[in-house]
Tab-separated table of N, CA and C in Angstrom:
chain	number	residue	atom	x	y	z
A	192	UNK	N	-262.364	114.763	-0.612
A	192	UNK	CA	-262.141	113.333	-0.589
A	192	UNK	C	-261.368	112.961	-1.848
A	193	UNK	N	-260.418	112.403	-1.554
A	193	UNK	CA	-259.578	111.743	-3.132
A	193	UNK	C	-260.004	110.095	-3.060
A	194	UNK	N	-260.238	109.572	-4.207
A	194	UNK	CA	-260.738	108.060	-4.364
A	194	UNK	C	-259.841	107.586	-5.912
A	195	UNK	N	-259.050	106.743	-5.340
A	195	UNK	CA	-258.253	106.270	-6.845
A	195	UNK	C	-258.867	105.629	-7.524
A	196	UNK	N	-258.633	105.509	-8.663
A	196	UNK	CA	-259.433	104.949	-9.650
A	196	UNK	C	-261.063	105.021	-10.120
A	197	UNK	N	-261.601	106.310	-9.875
A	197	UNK	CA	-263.227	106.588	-9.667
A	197	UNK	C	-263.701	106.142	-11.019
A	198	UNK	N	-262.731	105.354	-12.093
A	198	UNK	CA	-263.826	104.835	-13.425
A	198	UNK	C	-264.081	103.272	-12.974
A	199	UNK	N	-263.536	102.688	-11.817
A	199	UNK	CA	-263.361	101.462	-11.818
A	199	UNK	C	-264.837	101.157	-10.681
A	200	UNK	N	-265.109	100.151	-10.577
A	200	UNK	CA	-265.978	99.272	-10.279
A	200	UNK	C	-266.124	100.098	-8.624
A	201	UNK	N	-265.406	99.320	-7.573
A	201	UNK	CA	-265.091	100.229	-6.534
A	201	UNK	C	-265.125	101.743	-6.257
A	202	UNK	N	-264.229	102.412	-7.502
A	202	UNK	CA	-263.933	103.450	-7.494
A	202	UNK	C	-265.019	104.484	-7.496
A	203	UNK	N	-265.998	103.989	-8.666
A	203	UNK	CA	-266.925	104.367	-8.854
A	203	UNK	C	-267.643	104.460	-7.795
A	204	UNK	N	-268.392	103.748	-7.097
A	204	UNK	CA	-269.520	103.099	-5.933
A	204	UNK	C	-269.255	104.328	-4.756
A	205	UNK	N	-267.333	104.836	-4.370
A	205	UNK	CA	-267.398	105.683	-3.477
A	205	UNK	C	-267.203	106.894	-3.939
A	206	UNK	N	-266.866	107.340	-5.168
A	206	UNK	CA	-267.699	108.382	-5.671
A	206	UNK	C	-268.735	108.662	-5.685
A	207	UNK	N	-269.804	108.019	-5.832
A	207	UNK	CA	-271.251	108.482	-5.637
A	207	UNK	C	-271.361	108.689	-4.433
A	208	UNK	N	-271.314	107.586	-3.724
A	208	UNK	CA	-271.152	107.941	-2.099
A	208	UNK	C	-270.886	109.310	-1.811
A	209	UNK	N	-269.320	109.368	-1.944
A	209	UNK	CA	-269.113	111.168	-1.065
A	209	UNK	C	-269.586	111.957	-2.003
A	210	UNK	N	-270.200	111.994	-2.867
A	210	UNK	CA	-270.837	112.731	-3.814
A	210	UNK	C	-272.330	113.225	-3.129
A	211	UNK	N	-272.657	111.753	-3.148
A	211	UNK	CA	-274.119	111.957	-2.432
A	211	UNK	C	-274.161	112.685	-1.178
A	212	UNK	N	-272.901	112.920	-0.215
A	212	UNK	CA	-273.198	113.368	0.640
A	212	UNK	C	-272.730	114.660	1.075
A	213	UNK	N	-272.653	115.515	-0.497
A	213	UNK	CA	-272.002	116.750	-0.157
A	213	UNK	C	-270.771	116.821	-0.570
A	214	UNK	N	-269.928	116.048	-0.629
A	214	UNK	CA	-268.367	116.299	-0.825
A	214	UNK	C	-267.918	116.545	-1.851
A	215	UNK	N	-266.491	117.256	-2.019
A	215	UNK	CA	-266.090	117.535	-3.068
A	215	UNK	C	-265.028	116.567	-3.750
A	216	UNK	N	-264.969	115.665	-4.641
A	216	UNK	CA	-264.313	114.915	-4.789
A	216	UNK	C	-263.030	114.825	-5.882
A	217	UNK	N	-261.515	114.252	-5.604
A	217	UNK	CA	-260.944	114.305	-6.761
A	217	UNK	C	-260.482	112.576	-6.586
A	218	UNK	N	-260.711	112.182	-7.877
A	218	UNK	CA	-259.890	110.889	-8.358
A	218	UNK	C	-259.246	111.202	-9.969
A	219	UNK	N	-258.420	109.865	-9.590
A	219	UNK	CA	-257.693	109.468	-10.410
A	219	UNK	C	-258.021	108.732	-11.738
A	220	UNK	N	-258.060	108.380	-13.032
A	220	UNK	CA	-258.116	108.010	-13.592
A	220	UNK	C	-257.050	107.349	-14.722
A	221	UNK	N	-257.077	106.139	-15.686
A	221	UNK	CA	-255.881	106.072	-16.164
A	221	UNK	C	-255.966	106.657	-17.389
A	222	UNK	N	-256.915	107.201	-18.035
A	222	UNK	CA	-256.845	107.673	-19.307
A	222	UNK	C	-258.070	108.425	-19.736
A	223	UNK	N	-257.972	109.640	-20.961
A	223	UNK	CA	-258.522	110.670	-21.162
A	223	UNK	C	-260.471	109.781	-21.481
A	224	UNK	N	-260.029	108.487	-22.000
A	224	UNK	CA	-261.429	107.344	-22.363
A	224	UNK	C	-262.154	107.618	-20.982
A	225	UNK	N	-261.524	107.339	-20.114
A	225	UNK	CA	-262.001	106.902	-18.330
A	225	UNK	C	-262.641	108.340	-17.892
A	226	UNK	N	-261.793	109.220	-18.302
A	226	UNK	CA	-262.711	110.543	-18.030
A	226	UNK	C	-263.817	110.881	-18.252
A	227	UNK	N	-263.851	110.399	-20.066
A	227	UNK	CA	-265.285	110.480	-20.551
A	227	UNK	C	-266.250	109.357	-19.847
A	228	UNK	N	-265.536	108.188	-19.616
A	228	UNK	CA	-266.679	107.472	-19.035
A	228	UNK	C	-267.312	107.880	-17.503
A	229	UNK	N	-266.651	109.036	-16.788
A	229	UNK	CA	-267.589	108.840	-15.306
A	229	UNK	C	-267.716	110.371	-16.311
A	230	UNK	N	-267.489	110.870	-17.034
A	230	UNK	CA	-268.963	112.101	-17.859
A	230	UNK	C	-269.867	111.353	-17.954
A	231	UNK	N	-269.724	110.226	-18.887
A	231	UNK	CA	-271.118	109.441	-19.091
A	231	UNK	C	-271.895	108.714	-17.731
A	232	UNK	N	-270.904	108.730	-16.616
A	232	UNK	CA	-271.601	107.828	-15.355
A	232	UNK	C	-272.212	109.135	-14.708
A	233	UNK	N	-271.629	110.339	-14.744
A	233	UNK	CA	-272.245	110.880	-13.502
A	233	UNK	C	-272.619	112.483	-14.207
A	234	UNK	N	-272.314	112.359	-15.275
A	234	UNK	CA	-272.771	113.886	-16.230
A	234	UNK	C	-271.767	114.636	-16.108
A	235	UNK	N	-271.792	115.864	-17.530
A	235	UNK	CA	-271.043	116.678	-17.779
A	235	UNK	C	-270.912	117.893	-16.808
A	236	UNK	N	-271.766	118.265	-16.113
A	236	UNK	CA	-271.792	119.052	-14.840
A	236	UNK	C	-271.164	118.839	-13.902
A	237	UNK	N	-271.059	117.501	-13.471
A	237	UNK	CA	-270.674	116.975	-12.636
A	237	UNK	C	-268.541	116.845	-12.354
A	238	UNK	N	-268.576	116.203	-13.989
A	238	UNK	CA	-266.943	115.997	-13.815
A	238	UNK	C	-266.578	116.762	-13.999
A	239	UNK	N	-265.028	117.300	-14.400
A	239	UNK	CA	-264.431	118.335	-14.637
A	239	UNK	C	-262.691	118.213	-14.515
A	240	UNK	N	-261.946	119.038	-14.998
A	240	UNK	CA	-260.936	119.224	-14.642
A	240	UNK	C	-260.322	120.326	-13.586
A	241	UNK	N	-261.148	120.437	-12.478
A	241	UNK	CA	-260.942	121.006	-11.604
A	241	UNK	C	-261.214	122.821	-11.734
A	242	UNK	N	-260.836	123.155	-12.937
A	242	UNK	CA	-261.103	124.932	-13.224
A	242	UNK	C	-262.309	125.339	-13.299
A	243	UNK	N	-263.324	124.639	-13.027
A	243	UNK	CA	-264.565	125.101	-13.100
A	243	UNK	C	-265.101	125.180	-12.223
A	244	UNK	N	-264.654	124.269	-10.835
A	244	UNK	CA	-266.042	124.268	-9.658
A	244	UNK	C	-266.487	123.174	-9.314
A	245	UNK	N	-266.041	121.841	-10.496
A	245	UNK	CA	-267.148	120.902	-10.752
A	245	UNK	C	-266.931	120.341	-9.193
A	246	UNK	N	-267.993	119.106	-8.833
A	246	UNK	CA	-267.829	118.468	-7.864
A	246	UNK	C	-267.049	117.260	-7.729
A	247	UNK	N	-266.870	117.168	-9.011
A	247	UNK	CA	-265.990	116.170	-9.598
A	247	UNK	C	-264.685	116.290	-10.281
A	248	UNK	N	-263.211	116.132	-9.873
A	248	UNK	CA	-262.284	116.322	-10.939
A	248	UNK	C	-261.901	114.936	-10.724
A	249	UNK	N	-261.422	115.070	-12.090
A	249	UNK	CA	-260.665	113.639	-12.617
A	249	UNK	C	-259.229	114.121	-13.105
A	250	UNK	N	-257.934	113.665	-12.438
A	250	UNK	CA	-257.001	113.556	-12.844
A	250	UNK	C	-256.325	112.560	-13.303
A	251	UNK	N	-255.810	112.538	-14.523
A	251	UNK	CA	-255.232	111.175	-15.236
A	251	UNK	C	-253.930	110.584	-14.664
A	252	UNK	N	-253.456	109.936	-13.820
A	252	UNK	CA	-252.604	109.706	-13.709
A	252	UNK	C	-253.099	108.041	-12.779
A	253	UNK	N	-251.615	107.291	-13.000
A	253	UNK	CA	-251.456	106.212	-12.522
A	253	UNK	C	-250.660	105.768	-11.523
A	254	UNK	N	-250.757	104.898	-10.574
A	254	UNK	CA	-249.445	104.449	-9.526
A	254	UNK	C	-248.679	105.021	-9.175
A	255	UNK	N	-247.925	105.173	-8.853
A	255	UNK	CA	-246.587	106.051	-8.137
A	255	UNK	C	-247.105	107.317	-9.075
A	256	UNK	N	-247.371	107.732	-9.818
A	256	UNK	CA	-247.601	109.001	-10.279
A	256	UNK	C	-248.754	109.815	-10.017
A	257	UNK	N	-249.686	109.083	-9.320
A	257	UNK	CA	-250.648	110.066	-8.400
A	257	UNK	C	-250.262	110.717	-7.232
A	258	UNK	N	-249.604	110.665	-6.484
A	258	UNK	CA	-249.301	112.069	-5.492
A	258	UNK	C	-248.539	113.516	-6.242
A	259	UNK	N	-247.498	113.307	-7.303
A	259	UNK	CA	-247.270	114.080	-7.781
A	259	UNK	C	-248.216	114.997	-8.965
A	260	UNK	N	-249.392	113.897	-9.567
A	260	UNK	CA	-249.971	114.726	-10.373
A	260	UNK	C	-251.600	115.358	-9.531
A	261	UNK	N	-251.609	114.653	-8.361
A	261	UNK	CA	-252.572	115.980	-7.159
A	261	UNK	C	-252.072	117.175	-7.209
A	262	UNK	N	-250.573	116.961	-7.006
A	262	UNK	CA	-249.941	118.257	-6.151
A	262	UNK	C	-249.560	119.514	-6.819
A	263	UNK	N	-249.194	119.008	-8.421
A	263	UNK	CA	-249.117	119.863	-9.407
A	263	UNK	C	-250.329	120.202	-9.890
A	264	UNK	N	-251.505	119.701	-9.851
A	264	UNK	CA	-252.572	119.659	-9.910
A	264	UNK	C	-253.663	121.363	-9.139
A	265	UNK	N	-252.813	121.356	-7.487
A	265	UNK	CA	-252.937	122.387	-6.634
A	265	UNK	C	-254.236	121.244	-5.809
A	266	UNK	N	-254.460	120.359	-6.001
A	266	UNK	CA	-255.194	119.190	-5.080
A	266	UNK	C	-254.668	118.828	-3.885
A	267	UNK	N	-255.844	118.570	-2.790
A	267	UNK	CA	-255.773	118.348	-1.625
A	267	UNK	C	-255.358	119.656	-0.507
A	268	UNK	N	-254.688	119.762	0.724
A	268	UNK	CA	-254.722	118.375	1.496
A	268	UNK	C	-256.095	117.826	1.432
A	269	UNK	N	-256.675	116.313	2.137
A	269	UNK	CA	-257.571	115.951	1.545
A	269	UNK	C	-257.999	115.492	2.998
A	270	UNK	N	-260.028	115.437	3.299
A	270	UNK	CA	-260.403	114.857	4.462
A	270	UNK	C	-260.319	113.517	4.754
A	271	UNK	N	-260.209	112.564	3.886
A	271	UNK	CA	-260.104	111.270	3.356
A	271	UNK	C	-259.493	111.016	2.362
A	272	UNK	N	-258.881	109.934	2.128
A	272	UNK	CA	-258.128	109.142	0.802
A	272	UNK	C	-258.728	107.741	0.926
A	273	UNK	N	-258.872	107.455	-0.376
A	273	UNK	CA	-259.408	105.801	-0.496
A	273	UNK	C	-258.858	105.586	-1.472
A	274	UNK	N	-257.699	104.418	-1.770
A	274	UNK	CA	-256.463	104.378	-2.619
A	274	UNK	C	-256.206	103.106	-2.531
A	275	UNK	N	-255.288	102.287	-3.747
A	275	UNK	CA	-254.329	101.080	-2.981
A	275	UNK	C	-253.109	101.517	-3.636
A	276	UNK	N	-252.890	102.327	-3.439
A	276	UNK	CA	-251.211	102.459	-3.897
A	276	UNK	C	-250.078	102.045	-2.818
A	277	UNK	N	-248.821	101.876	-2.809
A	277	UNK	CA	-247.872	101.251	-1.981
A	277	UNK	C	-247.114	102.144	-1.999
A	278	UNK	N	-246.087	101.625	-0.725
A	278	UNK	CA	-244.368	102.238	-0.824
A	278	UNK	C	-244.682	103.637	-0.523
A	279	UNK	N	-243.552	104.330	-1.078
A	279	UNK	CA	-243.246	105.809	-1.247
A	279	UNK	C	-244.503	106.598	-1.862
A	280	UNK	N	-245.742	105.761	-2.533
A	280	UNK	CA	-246.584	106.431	-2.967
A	280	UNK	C	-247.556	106.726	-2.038
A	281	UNK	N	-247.902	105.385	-1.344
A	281	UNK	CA	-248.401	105.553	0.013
A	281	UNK	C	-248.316	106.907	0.978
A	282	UNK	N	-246.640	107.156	1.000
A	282	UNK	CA	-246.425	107.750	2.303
A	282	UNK	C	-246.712	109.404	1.622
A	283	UNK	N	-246.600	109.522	-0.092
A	283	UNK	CA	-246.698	111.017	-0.059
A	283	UNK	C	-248.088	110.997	-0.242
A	284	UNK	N	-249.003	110.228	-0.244
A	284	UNK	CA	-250.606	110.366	-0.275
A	284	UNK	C	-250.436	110.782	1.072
A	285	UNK	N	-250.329	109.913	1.970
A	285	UNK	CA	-251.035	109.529	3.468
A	285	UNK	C	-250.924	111.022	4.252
A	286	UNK	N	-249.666	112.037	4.027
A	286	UNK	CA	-248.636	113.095	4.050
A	286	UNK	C	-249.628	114.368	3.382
A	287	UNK	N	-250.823	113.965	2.504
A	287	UNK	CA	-251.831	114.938	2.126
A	287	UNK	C	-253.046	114.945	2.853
A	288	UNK	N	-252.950	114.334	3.828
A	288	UNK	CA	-254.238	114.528	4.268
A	288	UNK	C	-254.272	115.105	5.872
A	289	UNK	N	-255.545	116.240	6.019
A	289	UNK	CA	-255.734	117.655	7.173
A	289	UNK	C	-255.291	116.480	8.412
A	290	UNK	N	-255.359	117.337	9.275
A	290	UNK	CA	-255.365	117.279	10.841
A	290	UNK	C	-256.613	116.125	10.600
A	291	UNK	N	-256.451	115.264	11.746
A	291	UNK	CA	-258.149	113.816	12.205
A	291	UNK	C	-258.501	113.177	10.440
A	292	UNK	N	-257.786	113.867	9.817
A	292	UNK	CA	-257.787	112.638	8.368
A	292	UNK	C	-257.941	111.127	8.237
A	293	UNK	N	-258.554	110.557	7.242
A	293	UNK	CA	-258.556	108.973	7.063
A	293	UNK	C	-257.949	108.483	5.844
A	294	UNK	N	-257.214	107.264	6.447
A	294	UNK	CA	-256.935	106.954	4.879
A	294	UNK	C	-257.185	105.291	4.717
A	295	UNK	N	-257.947	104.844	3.644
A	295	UNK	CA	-258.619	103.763	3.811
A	295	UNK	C	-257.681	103.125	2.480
A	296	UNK	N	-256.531	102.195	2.663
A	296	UNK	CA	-256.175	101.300	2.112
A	296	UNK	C	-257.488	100.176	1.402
A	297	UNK	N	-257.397	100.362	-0.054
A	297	UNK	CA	-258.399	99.094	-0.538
A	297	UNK	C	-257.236	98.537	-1.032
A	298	UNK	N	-257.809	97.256	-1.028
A	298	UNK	CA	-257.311	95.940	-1.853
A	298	UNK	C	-256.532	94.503	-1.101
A	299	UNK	N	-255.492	94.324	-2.292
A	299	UNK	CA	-254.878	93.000	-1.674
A	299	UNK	C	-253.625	93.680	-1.172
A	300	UNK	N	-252.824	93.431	-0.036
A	300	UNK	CA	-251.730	93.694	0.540
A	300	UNK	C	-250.479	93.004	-0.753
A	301	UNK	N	-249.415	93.520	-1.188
A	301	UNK	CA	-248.523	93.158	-1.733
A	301	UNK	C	-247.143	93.243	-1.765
A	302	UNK	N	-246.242	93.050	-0.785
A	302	UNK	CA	-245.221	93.149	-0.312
A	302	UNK	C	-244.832	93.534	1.021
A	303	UNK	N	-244.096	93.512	1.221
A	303	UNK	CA	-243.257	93.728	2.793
A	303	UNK	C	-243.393	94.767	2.950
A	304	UNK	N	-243.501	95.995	2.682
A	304	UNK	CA	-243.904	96.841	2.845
A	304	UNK	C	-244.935	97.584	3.450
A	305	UNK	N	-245.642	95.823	3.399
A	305	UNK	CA	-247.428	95.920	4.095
A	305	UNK	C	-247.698	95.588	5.125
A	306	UNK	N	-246.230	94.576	6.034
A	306	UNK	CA	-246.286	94.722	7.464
A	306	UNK	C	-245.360	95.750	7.820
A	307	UNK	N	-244.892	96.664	7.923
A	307	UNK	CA	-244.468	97.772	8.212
A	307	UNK	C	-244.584	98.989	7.154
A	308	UNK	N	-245.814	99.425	7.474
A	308	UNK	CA	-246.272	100.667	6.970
A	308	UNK	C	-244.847	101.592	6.506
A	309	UNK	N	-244.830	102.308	5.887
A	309	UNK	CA	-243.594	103.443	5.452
A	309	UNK	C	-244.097	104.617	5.956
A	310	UNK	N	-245.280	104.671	6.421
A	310	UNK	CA	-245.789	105.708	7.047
A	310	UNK	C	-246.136	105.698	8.172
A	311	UNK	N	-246.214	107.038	8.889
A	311	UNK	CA	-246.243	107.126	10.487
A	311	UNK	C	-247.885	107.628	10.291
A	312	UNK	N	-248.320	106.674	11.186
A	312	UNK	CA	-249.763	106.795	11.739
A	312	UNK	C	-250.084	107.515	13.166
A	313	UNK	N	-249.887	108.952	12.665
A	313	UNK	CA	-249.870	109.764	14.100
A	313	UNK	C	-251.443	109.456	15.299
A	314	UNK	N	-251.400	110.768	15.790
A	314	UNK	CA	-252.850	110.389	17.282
A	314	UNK	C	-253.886	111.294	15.986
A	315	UNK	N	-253.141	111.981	15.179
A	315	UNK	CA	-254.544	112.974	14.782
A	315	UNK	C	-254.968	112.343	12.873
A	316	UNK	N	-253.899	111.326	12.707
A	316	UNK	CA	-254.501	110.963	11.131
A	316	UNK	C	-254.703	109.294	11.499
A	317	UNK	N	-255.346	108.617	10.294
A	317	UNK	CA	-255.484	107.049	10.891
A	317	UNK	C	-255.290	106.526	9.543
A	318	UNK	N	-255.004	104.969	9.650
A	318	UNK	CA	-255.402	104.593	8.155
A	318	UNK	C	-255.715	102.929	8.363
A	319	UNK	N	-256.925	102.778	7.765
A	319	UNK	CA	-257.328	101.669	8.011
A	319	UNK	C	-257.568	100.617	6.637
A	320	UNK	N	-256.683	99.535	6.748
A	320	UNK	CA	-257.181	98.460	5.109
A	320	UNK	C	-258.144	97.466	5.128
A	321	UNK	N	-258.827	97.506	4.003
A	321	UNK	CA	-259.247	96.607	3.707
A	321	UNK	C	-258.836	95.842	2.461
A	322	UNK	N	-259.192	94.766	3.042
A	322	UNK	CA	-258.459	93.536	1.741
A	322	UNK	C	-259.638	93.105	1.277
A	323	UNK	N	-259.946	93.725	0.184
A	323	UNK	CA	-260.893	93.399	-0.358
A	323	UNK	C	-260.937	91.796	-1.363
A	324	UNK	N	-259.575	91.696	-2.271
A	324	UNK	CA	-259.868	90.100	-2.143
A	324	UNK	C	-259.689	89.071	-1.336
A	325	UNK	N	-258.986	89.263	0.089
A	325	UNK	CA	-259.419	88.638	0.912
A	325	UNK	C	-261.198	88.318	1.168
A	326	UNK	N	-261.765	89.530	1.511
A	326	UNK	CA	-263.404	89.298	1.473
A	326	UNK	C	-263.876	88.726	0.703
A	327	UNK	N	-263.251	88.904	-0.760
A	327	UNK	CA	-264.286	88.070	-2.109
A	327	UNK	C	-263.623	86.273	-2.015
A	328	UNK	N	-262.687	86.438	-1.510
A	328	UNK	CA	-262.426	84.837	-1.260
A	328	UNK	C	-262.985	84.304	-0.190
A	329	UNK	N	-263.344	84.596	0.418
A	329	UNK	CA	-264.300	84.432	2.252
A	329	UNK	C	-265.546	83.927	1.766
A	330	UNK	N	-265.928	84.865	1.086
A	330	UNK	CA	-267.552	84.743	0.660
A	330	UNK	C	-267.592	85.637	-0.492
A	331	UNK	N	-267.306	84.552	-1.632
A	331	UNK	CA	-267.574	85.452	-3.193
A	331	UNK	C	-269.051	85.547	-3.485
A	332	UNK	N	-269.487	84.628	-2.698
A	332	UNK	CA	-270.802	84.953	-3.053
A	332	UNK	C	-271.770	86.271	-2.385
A	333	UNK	N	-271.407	86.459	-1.231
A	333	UNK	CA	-271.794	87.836	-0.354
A	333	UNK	C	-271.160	88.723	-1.106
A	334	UNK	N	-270.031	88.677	-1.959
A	334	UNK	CA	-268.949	90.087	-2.193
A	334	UNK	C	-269.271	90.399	-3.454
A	335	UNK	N	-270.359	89.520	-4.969
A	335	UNK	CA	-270.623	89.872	-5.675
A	335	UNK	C	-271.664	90.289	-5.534
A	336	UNK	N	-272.980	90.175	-4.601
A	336	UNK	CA	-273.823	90.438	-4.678
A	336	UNK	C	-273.867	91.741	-4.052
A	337	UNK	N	-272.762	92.155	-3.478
A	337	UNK	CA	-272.576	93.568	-2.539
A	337	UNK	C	-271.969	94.180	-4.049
A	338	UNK	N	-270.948	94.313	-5.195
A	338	UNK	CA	-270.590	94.715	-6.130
A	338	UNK	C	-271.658	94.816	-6.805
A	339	UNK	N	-272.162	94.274	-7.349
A	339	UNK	CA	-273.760	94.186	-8.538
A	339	UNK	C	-274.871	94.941	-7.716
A	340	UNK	N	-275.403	95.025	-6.295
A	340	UNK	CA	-276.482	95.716	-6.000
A	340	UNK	C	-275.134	97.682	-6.148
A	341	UNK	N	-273.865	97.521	-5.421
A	341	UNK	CA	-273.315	98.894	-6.021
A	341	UNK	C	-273.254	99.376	-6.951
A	342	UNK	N	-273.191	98.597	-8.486
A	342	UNK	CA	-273.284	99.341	-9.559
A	342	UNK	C	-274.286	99.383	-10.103
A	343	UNK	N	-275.513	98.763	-9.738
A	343	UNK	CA	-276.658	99.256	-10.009
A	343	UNK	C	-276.796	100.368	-9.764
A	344	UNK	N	-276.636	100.453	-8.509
A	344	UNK	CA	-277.448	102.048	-7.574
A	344	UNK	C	-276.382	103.004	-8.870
A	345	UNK	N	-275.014	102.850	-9.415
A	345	UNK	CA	-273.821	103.760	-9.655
A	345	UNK	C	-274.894	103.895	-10.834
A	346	UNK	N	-274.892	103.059	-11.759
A	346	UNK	CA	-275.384	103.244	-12.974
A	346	UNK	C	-276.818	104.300	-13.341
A	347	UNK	N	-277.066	104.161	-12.436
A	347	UNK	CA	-278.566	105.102	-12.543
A	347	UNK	C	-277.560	106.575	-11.832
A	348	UNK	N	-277.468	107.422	-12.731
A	348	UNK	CA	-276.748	109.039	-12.619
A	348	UNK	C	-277.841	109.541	-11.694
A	349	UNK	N	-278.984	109.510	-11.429
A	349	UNK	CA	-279.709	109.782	-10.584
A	349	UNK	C	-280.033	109.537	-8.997
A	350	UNK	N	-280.013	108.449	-9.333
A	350	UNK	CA	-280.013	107.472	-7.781
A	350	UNK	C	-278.973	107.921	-7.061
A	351	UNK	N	-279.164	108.631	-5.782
A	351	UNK	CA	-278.434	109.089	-4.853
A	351	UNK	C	-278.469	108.474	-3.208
A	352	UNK	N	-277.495	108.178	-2.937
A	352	UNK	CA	-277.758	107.456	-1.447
A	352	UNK	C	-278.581	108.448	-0.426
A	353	UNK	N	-279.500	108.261	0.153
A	353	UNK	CA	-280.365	109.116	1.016
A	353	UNK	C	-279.014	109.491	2.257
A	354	UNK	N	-279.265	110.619	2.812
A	354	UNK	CA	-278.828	111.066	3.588
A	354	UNK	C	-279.472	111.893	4.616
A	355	UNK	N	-279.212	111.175	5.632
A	355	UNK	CA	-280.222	111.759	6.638
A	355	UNK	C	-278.981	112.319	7.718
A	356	UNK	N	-279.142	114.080	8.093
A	356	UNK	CA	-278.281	114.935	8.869
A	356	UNK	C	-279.311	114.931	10.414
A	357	UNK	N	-277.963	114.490	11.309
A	357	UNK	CA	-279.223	114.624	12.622
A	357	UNK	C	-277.567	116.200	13.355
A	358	UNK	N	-278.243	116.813	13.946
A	358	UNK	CA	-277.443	118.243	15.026
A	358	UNK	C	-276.638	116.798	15.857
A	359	UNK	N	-275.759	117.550	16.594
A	359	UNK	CA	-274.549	116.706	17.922
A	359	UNK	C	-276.290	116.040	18.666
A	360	UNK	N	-276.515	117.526	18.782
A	360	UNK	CA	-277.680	116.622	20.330
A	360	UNK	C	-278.492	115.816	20.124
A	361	UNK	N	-278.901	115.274	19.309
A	361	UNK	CA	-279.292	114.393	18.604
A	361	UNK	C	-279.080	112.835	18.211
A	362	UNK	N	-277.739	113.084	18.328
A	362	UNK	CA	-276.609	112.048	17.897
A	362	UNK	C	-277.082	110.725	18.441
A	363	UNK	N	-277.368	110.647	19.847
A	363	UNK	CA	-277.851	108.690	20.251
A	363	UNK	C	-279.309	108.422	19.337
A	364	UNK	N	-280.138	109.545	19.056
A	364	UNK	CA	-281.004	108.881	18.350
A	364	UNK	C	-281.000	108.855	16.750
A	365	UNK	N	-279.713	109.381	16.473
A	365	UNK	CA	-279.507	108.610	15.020
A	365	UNK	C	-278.657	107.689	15.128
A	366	UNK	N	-277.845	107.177	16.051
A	366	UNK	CA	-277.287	105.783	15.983
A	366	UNK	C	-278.371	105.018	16.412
């Protein structure tokens, strides 16, 4: 799973997430400070610069310069992306991710670019946005109280989202 920005508020919240549920995760960060801070959010075991194993790498890079510093990196292809990058950055993210891949646009839409995707949304990858300050303008009051109960749970390095695995045959009685 790649998640941009994993020191940031958001970023953070779905790091723990695919964390909690097994996955191996790489985000982005903007600086060597931000690194140390998800050491301090999620432990020294945990992060890493990728040569070790960790479950966590953090690569420093920003905007248009995150697909190129994955790739030199030897990162991805990836099962998911959760990103708001645009344009040409968009399309070489979207372009990293396997066969039945997701790619979950966060944020505010910002240019023309955003009614005609630059990228082709084949039958076997998808990508779905959310406008997240759209939501906090809807109901700021539902959208902080959904942010503040997330970084609670983030802040405690311990607190892990429960995860409950049901087999295929199984499947109607865990929905």
């Amino acid at each position: 799973v790649f998640v941009q920005s994993g020191a940031g508020a958001l970023g953070s919240v779905l790091c723990r997430h695919a964390l909690s549920t097994g996955c191996r995760v790489v985000t982005t960060v903007g600086s060597e400070a931000k690194v140390a801070a998800l050491q301090d959010l999620f432990g020294d075991d945990v992060v890493g610069d990728g040569a070790g194993g960790e479950q966590l790498t953090a690569v420093v890079a920003r905007g248009a310069a995150i697909p190129g510093a994955l790739l030199a990196g030897g990162h991805g292809p990836f099962d998911c992306i959760a990103a708001v990058v645009n344009g040409e950055a968009r399309s070489l993210l979207f372009n990293q991710l396997r066969n039945r891949g997701r790619y979950v646009d966060l944020g505010k839409p910002s240019g023309p670019d955003e009614v005609q995707l630059t990228v082709a949304v084949d039958g076997n990858r998808t990508l779905s946005r959310i406008d997240t300050d759209q939501i906090a303008a809807d109901d700021p009051e539902w959208f902080n109280d959904l942010i503040t109960r997330a970084l609670t749970k983030v802040q405690d390095s311990r607190n892990h989202t429960p995860v409950t695995r049901y087999p295929v045959s199984q499947l109607p009685a865990a929905i």
